[in-house]
XYZ file of C-alpha atoms in Angstrom:
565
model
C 0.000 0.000 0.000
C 1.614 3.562 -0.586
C 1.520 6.205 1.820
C 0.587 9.498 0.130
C 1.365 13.190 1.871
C -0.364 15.963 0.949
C 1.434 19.184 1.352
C 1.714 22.953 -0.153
C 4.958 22.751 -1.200
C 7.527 20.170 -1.122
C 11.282 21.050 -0.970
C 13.705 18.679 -1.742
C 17.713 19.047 -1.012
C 19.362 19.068 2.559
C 22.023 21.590 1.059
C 22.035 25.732 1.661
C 19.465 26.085 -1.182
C 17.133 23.797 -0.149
C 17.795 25.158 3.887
C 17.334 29.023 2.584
C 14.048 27.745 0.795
C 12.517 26.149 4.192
C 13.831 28.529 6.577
C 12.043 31.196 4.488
C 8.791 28.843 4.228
C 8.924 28.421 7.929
C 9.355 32.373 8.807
C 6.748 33.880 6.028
C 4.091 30.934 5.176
C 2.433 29.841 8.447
C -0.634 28.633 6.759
C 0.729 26.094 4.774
C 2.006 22.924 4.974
C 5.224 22.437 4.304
C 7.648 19.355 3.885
C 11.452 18.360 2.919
C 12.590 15.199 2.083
C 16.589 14.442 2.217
C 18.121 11.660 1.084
C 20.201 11.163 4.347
C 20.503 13.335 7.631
C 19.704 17.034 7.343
C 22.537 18.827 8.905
C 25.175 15.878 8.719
C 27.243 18.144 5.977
C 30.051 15.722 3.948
C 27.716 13.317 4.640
C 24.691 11.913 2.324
C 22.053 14.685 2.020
C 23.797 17.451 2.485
C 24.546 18.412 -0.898
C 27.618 20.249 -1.646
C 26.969 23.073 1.012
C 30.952 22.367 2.401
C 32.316 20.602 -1.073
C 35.845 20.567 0.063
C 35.236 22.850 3.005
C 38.637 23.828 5.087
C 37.450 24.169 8.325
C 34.415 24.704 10.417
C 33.570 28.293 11.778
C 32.129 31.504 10.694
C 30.696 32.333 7.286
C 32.100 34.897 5.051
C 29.968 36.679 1.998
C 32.117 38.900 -0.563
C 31.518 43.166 0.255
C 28.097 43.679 -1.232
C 27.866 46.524 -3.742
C 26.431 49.512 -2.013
C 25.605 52.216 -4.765
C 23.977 51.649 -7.987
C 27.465 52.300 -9.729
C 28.680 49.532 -7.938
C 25.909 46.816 -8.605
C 26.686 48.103 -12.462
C 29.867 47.244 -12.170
C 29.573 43.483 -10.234
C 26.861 42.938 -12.726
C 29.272 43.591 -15.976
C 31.569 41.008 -14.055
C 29.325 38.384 -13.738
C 27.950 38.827 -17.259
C 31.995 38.836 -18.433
C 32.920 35.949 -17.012
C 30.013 34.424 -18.221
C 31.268 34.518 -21.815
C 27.752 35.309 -23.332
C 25.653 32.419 -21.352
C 24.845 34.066 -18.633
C 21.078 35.332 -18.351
C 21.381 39.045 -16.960
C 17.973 39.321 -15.657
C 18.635 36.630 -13.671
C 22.308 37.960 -12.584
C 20.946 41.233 -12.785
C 18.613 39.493 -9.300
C 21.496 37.893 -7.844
C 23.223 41.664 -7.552
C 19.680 43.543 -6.269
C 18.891 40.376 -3.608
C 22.504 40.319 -2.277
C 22.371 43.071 0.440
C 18.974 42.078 1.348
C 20.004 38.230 1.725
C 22.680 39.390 4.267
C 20.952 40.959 6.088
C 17.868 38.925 6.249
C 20.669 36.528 7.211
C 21.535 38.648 10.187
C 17.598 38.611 11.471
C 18.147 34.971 11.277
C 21.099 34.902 13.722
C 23.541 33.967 11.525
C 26.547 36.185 12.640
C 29.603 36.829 10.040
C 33.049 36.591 10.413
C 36.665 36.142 8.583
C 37.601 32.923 10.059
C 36.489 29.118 8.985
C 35.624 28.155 5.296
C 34.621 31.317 2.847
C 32.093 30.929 0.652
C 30.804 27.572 1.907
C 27.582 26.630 3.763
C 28.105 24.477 6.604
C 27.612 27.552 9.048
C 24.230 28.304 7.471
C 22.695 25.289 7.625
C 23.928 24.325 11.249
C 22.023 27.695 12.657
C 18.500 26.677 10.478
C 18.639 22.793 11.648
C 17.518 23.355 14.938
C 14.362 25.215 13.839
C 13.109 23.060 11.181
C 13.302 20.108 13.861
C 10.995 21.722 15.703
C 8.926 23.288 13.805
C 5.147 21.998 12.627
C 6.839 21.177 8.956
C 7.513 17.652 7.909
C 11.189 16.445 7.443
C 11.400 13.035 5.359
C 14.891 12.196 5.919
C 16.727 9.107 4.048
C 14.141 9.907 1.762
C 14.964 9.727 -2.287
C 12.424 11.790 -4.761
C 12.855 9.949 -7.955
C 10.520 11.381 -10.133
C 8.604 14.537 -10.772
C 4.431 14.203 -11.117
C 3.176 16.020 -14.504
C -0.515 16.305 -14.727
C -2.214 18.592 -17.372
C 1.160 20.136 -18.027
C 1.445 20.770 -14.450
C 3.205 20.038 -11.042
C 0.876 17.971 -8.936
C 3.704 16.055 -6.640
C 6.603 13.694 -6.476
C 7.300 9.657 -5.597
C 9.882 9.294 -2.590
C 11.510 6.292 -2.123
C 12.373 5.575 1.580
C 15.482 3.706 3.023
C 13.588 0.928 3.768
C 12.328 0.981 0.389
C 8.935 2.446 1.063
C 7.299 4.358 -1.366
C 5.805 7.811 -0.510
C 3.641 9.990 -2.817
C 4.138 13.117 -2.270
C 0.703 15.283 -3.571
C 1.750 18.728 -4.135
C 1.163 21.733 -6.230
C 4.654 23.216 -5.616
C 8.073 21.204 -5.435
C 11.555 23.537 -5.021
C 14.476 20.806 -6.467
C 17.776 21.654 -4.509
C 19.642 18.544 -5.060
C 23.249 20.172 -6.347
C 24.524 18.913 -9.308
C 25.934 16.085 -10.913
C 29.420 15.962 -9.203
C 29.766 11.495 -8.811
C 29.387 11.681 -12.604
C 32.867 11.589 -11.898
C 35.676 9.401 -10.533
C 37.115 12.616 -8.976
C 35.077 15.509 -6.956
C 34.771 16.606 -3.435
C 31.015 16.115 -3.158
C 29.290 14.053 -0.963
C 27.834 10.662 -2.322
C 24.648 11.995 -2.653
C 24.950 14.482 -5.284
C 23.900 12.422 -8.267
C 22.161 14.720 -10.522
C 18.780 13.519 -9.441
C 17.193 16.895 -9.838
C 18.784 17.251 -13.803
C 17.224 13.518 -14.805
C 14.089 13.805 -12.710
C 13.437 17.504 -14.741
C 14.548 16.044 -18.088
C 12.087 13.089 -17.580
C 9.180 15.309 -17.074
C 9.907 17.714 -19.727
C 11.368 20.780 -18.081
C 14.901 22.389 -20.175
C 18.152 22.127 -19.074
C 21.052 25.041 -20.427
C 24.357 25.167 -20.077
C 25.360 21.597 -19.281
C 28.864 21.382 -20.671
C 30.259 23.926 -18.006
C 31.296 23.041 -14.861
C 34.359 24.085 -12.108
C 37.265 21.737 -12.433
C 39.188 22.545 -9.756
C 42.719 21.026 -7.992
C 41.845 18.510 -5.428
C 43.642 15.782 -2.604
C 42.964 12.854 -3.737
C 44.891 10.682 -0.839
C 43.905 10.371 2.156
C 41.468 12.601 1.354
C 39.435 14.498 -1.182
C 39.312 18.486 -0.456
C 39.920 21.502 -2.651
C 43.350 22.731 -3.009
C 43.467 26.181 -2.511
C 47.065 27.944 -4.405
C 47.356 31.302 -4.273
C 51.084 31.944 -4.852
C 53.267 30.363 -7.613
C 55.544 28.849 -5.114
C 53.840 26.231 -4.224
C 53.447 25.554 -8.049
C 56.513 25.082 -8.814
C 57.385 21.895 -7.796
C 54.874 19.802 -10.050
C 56.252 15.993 -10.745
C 55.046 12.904 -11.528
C 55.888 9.058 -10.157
C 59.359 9.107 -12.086
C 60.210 12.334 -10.259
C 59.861 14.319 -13.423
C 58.507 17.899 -13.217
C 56.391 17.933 -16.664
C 54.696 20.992 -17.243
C 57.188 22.286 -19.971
C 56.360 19.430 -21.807
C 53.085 20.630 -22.700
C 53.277 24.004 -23.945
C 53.020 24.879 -26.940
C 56.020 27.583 -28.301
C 55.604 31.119 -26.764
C 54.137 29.682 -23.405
C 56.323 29.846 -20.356
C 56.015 28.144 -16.829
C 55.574 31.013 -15.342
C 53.394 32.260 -17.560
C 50.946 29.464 -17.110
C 51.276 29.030 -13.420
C 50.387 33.291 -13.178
C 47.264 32.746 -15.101
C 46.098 30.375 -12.824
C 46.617 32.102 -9.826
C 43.809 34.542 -11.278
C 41.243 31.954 -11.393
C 41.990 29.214 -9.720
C 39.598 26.700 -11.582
C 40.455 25.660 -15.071
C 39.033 28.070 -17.686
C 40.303 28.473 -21.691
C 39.568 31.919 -21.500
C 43.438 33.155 -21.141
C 46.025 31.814 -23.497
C 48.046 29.437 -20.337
C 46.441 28.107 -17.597
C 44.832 25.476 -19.187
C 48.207 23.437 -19.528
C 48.558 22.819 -16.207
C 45.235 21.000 -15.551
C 45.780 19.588 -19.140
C 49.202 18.159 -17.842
C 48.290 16.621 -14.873
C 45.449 14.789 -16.691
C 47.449 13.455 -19.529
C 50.186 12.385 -16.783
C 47.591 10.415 -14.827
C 45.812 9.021 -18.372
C 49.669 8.064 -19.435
C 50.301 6.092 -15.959
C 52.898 8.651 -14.218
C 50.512 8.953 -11.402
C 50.632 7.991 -8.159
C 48.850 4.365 -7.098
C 45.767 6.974 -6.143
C 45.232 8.769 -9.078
C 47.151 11.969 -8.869
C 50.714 13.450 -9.509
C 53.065 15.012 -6.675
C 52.991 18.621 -5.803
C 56.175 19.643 -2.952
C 55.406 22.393 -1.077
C 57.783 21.781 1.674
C 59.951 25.057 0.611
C 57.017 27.378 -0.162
C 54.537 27.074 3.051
C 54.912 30.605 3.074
C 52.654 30.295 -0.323
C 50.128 28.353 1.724
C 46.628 29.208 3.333
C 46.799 28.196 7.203
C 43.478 27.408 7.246
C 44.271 24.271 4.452
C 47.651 23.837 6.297
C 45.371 22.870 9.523
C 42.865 21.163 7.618
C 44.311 18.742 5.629
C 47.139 18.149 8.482
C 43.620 16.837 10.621
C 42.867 14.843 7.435
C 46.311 12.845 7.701
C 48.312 15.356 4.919
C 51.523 16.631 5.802
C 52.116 19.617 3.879
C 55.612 20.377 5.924
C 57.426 16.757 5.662
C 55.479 14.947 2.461
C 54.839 16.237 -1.265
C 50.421 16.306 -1.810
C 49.052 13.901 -3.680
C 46.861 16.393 -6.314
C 43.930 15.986 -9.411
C 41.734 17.835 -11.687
C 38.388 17.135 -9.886
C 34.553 18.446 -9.985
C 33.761 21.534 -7.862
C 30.432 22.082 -8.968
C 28.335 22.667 -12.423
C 27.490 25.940 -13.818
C 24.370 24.165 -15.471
C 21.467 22.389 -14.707
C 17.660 23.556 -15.005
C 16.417 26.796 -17.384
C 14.631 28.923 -14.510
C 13.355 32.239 -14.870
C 13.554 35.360 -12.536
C 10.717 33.751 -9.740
C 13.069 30.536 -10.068
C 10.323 28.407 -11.904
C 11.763 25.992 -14.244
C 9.719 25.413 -17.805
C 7.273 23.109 -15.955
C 4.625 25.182 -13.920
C 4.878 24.714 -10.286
C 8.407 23.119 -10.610
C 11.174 25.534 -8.684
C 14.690 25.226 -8.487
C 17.437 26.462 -6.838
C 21.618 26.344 -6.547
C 23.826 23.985 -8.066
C 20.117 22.212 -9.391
C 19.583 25.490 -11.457
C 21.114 27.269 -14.333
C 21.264 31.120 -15.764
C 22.763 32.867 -13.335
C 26.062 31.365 -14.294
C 27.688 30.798 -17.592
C 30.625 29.541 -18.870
C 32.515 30.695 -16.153
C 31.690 32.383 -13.308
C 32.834 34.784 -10.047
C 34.041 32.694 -6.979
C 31.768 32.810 -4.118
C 28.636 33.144 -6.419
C 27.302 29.349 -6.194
C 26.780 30.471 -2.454
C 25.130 33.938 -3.248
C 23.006 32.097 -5.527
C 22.006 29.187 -3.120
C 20.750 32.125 -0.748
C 19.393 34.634 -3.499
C 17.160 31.829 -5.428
C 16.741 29.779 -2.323
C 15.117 31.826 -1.121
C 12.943 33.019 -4.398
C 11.750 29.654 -5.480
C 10.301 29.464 -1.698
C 8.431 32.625 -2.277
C 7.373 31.909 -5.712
C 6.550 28.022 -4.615
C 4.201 29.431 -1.869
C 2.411 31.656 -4.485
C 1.840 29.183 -6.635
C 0.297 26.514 -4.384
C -2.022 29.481 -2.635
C -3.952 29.539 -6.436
C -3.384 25.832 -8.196
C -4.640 23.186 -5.835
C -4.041 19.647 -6.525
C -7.038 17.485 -7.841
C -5.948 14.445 -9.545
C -5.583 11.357 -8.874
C -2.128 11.071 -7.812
C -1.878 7.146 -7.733
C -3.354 7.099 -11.411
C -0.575 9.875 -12.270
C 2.317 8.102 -10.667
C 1.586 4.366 -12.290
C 4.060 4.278 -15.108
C 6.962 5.622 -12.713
C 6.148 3.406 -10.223
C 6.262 0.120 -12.643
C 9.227 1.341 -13.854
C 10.696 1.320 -10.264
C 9.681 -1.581 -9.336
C 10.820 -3.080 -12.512
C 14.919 -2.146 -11.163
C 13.527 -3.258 -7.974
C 13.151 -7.099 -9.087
C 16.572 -7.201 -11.113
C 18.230 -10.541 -10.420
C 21.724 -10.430 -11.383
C 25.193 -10.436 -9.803
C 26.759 -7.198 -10.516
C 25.690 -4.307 -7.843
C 25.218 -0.785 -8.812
C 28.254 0.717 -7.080
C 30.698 -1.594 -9.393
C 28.575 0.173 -12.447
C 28.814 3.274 -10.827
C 32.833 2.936 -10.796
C 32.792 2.346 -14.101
C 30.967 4.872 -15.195
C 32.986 7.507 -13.180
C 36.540 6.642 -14.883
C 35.060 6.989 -18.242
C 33.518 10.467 -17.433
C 36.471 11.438 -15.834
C 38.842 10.548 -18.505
C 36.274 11.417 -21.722
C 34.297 14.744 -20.254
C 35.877 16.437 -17.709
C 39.025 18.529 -18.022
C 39.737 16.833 -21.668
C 37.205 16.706 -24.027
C 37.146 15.771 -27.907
C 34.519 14.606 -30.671
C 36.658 10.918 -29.940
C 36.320 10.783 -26.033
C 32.679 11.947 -25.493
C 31.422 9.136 -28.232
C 33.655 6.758 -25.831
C 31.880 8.278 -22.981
C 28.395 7.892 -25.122
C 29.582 4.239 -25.768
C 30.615 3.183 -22.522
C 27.335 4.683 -21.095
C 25.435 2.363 -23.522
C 27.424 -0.901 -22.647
C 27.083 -0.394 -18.779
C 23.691 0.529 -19.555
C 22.994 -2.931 -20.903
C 24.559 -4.338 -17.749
C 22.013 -2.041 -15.587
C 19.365 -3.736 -17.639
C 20.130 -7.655 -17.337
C 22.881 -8.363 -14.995
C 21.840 -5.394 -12.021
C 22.070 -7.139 -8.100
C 19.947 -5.153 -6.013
C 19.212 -7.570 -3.027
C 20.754 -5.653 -0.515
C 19.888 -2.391 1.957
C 20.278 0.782 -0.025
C 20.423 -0.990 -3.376
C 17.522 0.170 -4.806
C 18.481 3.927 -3.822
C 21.546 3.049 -5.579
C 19.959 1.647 -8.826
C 17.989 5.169 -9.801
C 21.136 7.162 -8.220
C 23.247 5.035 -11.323
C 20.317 5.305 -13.585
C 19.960 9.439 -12.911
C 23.632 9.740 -13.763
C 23.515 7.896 -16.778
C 21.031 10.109 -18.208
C 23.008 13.042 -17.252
C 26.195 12.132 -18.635
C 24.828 11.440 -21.499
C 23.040 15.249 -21.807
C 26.815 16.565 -20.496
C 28.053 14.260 -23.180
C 25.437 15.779 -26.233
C 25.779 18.955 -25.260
C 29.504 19.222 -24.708
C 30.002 17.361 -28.307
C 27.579 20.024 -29.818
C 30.204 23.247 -28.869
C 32.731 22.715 -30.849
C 35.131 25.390 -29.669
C 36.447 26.001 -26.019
C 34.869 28.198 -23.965
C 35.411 28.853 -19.800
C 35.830 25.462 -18.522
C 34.528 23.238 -21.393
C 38.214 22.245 -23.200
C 37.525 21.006 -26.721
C 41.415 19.649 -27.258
C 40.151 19.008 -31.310
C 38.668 22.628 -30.897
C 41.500 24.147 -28.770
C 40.293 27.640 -30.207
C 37.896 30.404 -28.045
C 35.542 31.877 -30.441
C 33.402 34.704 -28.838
C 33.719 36.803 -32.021
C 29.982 35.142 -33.616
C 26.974 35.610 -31.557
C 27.915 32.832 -28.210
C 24.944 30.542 -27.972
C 23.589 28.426 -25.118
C 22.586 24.927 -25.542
C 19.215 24.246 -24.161
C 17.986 20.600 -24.175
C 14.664 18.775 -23.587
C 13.026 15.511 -23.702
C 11.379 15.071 -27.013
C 8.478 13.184 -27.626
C 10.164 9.739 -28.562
C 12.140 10.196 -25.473
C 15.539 11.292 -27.240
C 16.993 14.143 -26.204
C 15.828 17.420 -27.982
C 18.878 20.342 -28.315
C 18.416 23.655 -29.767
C 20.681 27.044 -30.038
C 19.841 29.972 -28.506
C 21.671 33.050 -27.887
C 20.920 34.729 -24.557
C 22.502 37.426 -24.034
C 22.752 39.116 -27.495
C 24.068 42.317 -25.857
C 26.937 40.839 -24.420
C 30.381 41.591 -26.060
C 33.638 40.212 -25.311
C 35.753 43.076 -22.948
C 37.964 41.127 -20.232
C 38.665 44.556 -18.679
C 35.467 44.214 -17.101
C 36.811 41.477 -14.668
C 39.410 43.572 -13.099
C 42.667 43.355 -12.541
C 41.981 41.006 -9.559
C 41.459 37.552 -8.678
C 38.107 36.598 -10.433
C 37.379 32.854 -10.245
């Protein structure tokens, strides 16, 4: 028998987008009833759930939001930024929002209690989330926690709820006008990232399915990461620490792949300006490209990455990493750092306009699950801002909705087809379980779409996706606790990689972090276009060309002289 809820609106994350959206619900919308469902433990941040709200987080302690633009003259110029580093695919009424909201978010943050300092991770959400736990526990809304929402319910073109899939493999309809999706992004795609295990691109597939557009999938943040004995950002900001870069036969091989005119220095100064790899200057990319191609060649270490020595240049690191990763077993003083090109966090994800509403009415989202706000590239810090800004916009624009579109359909009837089709995974009866698919799947993304891409890797990446596909489909094990959850994890990020994979074949040139190495070339001269894609109606998918921003001109001045990514 299922158990259906009936609510107003339905969030669904446990990261800072989907905390903004129900701390917001909980102050302003006492009349209706509210619930969240989280795949793990709300609050547990690193931890299933919790999205990427600390993705590589430093240390614990007090958040930090960048100076917020006081005059008009100033939002003018933070908006021209945003839009620059954008490259064309950003949406400026949407960053255009981001820069009005900001001053208002901080200090609607303040009201909350949430106090700001200079110390503990910048940019990061652990710090919000930690001060709105304790009120959503005991408040009158409804927290489904270890609780998966596989699908999104379409009826008469329309929102009318969710299916949840419990840890105990319970099945919960969730009857709802108004849903915000605030699941991050689509970092285990990937061998390499510094998300929790959670983030599997569930709101991306579950959006696709029922019809909403997706933009800008082929741009993410690649960014250096520890990959031994753990997985956290590393944070460079001088070229000391740089300059000892060498792989397994003590070789230091940067030199070896630049191209004439391109010095070491030159390529390590670049990316001190924007720490995650971006095409848009004529150097940086060589260094990420290098430390790929040494891995792919077998000059890495037993765990994936090459050697960085900082032993002489401490001076040239951040204390706060120096303490963190010394708790995390990572000697920065006595040992050289194990390092790789990793996920940060996508720039991509779900078309949403200025109330956050995706192209399905009723359906919000928010954060890493959403995409306009960013393009190609993007201003560090700004994944937070936007978590915040649209967090807490889809709540308002979620509560409007369900005030005016009650729910009237049968929403067992609605659900049928998605539920056969999970029970369908549920009753596989083979010997291979989903996490040895999974592992699979994540070494061909990372070595075919990630820093490296080419018209020859992504139809390996298409390929392999098929194949393991096939296994999914007649050799699947999922007689175990958790399996199930597992299963539509896996089958979510197949369907993702392969939109990451369509649209990232489609650009053929290199723009902000997507590297064509066939297309090596940044063309910005011709009207840039964004990618939008859809499910057709044979269930392929559907991309189309669209340029966004048709003002937008090409003028790197407007970055500044300073740091930018």
């Amino acid at each position: 028998m299922l158990d259906t809820v009936t609510c107003d609106v339905l969030v669904v994350g446990g990261g800072l987008a989907a905390a903004t959206a129900i701390k917001n619900l909980l102050e302003t919308q006492h009349d209706l009833e509210v619930c969240m469902a989280v795949k793990g433990t709300f609050g547990l941040v690193g931890q299933r759930g919790s999205g990427a709200s600390s993705c590589g987080a430093s240390e614990t302690g007090m958040p930090h939001l960048r100076d917020m633009p006081a005059s008009s003259a100033e939002q003018d110029l933070w908006h021209n930024r945003i839009l620059q580093a954008g490259l064309g695919l950003t949406d400026r009424n949407l960053a255009a929002v981001m820069v009005e909201e900001a001053p208002k978010i901080k200090a609607l943050l303040r009201q909350w209690g949430i106090a700001f300092g200079a110390e503990g991770p910048h940019h990061l959400g652990y710090p919000f989330i930690h001060a709105i736990e304790q009120e959503l526990r005991s408040s009158k809304a409804r927290l489904f926690e270890n609780t998966m929402i596989t699908d999104i319910l379409i009826d008469d073109g329309q929102c009318v709820g969710a299916i949840g899939l419990t840890g105990t493999e319970g099945i919960v309809l969730f009857k709802s006008p108004a849903i915000v999706i605030a699941t991050g992004g689509n970092a285990q795609l990937f061998s390499y990232n510094v998300h929790p295990p959670c983030v599997t691109g569930d709101g991306y597939a579950a959006g696709f399915r029922a019809g909403a557009e997706l933009m800008n999938l082929e741009f993410m943040q690649i960014f250096f990461s520890t990959v031994y004995p753990t997985r956290n950002l590393f944070h460079v900001r001088h070229k000391k620490v740089l300059e000892h870069v060498y792989n397994t036969e003590n070789h230091q091989f940067l030199a070896d792949y630049l191209p004439d005119g391109i010095s070491i220095e030159e390529c390590i100064e670049e990316n001190l300006r924007h720490a995650p790899f971006s095409t848009r200057d004529k150097a940086s990319r060589y260094l990420g490209i290098a430390i790929v191609k040494e891995i792919q060649a077998g000059r890495g270490t037993e765990h994936g990455g090459i050697l960085v020595d900082v032993t002489s240049a401490m001076e040239g690191v951040l204390k706060v990493q120096d303490r963190f990763l010394g708790s995390r077993g990572i000697d920065l003083r006595t040992t050289p750092v194990q390092i790789t090109m990793a996920h940060q966090c996508s720039n991509g994800g779900l078309r949403v306009d200025t109330d956050a509403m995706t192209t399905i009415p009723g359906v919000f989202a928010a954060g890493e699950t959403s995409a306009g706000m960013h393009g190609a590239d993007r201003i560090g810090g700004h994944m937070l801002l936007s978590c915040l800004v649209f967090g807490k916009r889809a709540a308002d624009s979620a509560a409007n909705w369900a005030k005016s579109h009650p729910v009237s359909c049968d929403i067992e009837s609605v659900a049928r087809e998605k539920l056969a089709e999970i029970q369908t995974i549920s009753s596989s009866s083979g010997n291979i379980p989903p996490d040895v698919i999974l592992q699979a799947l994540q070494r061909s993304a990372w070595n075919n779409a990630l820093t490296i891409r080419s018209e020859h890797s992504l139809t390996a990446l298409q390929s392999d996706i098929r194949q393991l596909r096939e296994k999914f489909r007649h050799s699947l094990f999922v007689r175990y606790p958790g399996a199930l959850i597992n299963a539509l994890e896996l089958r979510n990020l197949f369907l993702v990689g392969e939109l990451v994979a369509t649209a990232a074949k489609q650009r053929t040139t290199s723009l902000g972090g997507h590297y064509r190495e066939d297309y090596p070339e940044c063309n910005t001269h011709d009207p840039v276009r964004t990618l939008v894609l859809k499910n057709s109606e044979d269930k392929t998918i559907q991309i189309t060309e669209e340029v966004i921003d048709p003002e937008w001109r090409d003028n790197e001045e407007n970055l500044g002289a300073g740091r930018w990514g």
